Structures are given as C-alpha cells and as structure tokens.
mmCIF file of C-alpha atoms in Angstrom:
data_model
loop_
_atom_site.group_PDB
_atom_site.id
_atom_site.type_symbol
_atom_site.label_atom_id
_atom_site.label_comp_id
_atom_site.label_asym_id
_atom_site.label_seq_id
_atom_site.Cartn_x
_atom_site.Cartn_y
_atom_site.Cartn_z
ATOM 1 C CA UNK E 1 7.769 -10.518 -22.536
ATOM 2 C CA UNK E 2 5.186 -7.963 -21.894
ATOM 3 C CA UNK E 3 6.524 -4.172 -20.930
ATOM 4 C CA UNK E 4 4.851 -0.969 -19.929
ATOM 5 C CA UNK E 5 5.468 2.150 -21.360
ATOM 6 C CA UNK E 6 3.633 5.064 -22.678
ATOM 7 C CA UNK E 7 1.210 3.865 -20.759
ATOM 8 C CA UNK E 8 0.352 0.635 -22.650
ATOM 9 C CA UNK E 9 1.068 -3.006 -22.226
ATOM 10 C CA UNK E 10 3.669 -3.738 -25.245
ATOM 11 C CA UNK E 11 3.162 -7.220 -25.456
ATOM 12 C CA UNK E 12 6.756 -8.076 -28.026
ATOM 13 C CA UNK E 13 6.773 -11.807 -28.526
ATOM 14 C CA UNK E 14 3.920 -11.242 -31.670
ATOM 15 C CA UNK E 15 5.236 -8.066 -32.717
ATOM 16 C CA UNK E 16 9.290 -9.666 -32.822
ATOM 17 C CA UNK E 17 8.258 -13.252 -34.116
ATOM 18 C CA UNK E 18 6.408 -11.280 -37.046
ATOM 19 C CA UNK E 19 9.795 -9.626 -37.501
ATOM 20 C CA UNK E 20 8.302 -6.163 -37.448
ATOM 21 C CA UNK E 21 9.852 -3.428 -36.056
ATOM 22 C CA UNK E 22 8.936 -1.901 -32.934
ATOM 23 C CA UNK E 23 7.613 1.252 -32.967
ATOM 24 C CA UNK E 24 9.820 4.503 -32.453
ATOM 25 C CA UNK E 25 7.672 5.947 -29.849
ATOM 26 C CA UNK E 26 7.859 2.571 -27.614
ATOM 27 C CA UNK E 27 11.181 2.040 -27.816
ATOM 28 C CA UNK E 28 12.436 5.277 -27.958
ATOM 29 C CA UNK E 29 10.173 5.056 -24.359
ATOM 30 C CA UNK E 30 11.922 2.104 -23.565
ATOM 31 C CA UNK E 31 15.852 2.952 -24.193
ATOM 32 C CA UNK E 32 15.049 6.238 -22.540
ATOM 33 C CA UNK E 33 13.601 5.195 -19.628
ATOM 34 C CA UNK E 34 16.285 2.093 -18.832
ATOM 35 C CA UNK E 35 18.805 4.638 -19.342
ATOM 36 C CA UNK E 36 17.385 6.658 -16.720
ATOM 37 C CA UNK E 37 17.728 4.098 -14.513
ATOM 38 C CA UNK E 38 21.721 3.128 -14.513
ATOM 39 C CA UNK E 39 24.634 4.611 -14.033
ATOM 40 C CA UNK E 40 26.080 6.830 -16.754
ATOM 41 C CA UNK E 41 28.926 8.007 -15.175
ATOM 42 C CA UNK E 42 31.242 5.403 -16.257
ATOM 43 C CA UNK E 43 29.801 5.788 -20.196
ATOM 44 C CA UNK E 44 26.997 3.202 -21.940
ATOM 45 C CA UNK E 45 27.495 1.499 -25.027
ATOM 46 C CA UNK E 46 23.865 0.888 -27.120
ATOM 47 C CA UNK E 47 24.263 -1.776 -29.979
ATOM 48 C CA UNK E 48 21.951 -0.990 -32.932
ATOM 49 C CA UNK E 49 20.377 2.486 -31.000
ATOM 50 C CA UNK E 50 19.647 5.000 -32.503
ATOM 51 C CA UNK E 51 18.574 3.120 -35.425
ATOM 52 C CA UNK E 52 16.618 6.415 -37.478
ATOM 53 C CA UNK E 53 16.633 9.655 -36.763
ATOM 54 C CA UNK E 54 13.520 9.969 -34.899
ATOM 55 C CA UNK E 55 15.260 7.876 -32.056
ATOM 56 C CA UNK E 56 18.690 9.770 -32.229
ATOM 57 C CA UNK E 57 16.257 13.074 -31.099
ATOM 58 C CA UNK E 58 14.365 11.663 -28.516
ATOM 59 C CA UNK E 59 17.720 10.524 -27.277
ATOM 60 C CA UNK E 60 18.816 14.300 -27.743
ATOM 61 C CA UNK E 61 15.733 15.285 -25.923
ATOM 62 C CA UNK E 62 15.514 13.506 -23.337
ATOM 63 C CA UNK E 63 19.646 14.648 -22.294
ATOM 64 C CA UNK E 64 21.626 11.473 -23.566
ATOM 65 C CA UNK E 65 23.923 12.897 -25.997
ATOM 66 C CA UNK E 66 26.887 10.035 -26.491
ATOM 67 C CA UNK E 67 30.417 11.329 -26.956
ATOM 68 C CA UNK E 68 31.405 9.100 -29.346
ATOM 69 C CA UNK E 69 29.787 7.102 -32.457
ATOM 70 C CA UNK E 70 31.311 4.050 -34.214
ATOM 71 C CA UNK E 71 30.492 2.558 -37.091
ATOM 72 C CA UNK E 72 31.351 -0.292 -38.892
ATOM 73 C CA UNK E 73 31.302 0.282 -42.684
ATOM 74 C CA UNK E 74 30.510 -3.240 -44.307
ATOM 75 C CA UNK E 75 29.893 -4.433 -48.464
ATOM 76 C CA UNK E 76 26.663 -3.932 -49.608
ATOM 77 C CA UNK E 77 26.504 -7.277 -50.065
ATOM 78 C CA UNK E 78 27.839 -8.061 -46.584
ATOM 79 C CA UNK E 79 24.771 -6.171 -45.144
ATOM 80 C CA UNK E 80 22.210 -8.027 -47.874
ATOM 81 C CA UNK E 81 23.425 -11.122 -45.935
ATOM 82 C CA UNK E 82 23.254 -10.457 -42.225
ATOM 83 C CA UNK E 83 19.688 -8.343 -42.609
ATOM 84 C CA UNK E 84 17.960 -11.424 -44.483
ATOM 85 C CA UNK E 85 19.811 -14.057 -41.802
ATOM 86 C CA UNK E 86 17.905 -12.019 -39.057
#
C-alpha cells in the first residue's frame, strides 16, 4: 500500500512487516486528513488513535476533539501477551 501525505510517498508494507511504528507526523497526516473527509455528524469511533500524546494534539489542532474516551484497563500481564502476539 503506498499513500501520500506530507508530501511524500509512504510506502507501509516495509515499514509494517518490520513491525516499526509509523511515524507521528505521517499518521497523525493520515487520521487527520481521512477524518476530514467523512461525516462526523453522526460521531467516529478510532481504535488504537491517539496512541501518544503528540497524536492526541494534532488531533486537538487540527479541530477533532472526541466527546468521549474509553478505555479498557487490562493485567499487566494481559497486555505482555497481546503486544508480543502482534
């Protein structure tokens, strides 16, 4: 999958098969700009976004403050296992 944003060709396949994260400033891009392009007026739901707090301000900045936040408190242990079966 290649995308464009920032004004560079994010080629993901190497950077996800690696398992490295994607940079903020890409995906922060990314999440912003597909956001832009939907709907909001019936709410969005993002699954694992904002990750850090970098992303949580762009979000801010860029106008998409969500109303609500849930999270899932889980074992340490728990966690240990569904990070290292990623």
């Amino acid at each position: 999958m290649h995308i464009h944003t920032c004004g560079h060709k994010l080629n993901l396949p190497p950077i996800t098969q690696a398992r490295q994260l994607i940079p903020d400033d890409l995906l922060n891009d990314l999440v912003i700009r597909q956001l832009g392009k939907i709907s909001l007026t019936k709410g969005w739901l993002l699954d694992g976004f904002p990750r850090t707090i970098g992303q949580a301000r762009s979000m801010k900045a860029a106008g998409f403050t969500p109303d609500l936040w849930v999270l899932f408190e889980l074992p340490e242990e728990e966690l240990h296992n569904r990070v290292i079966g990623r």
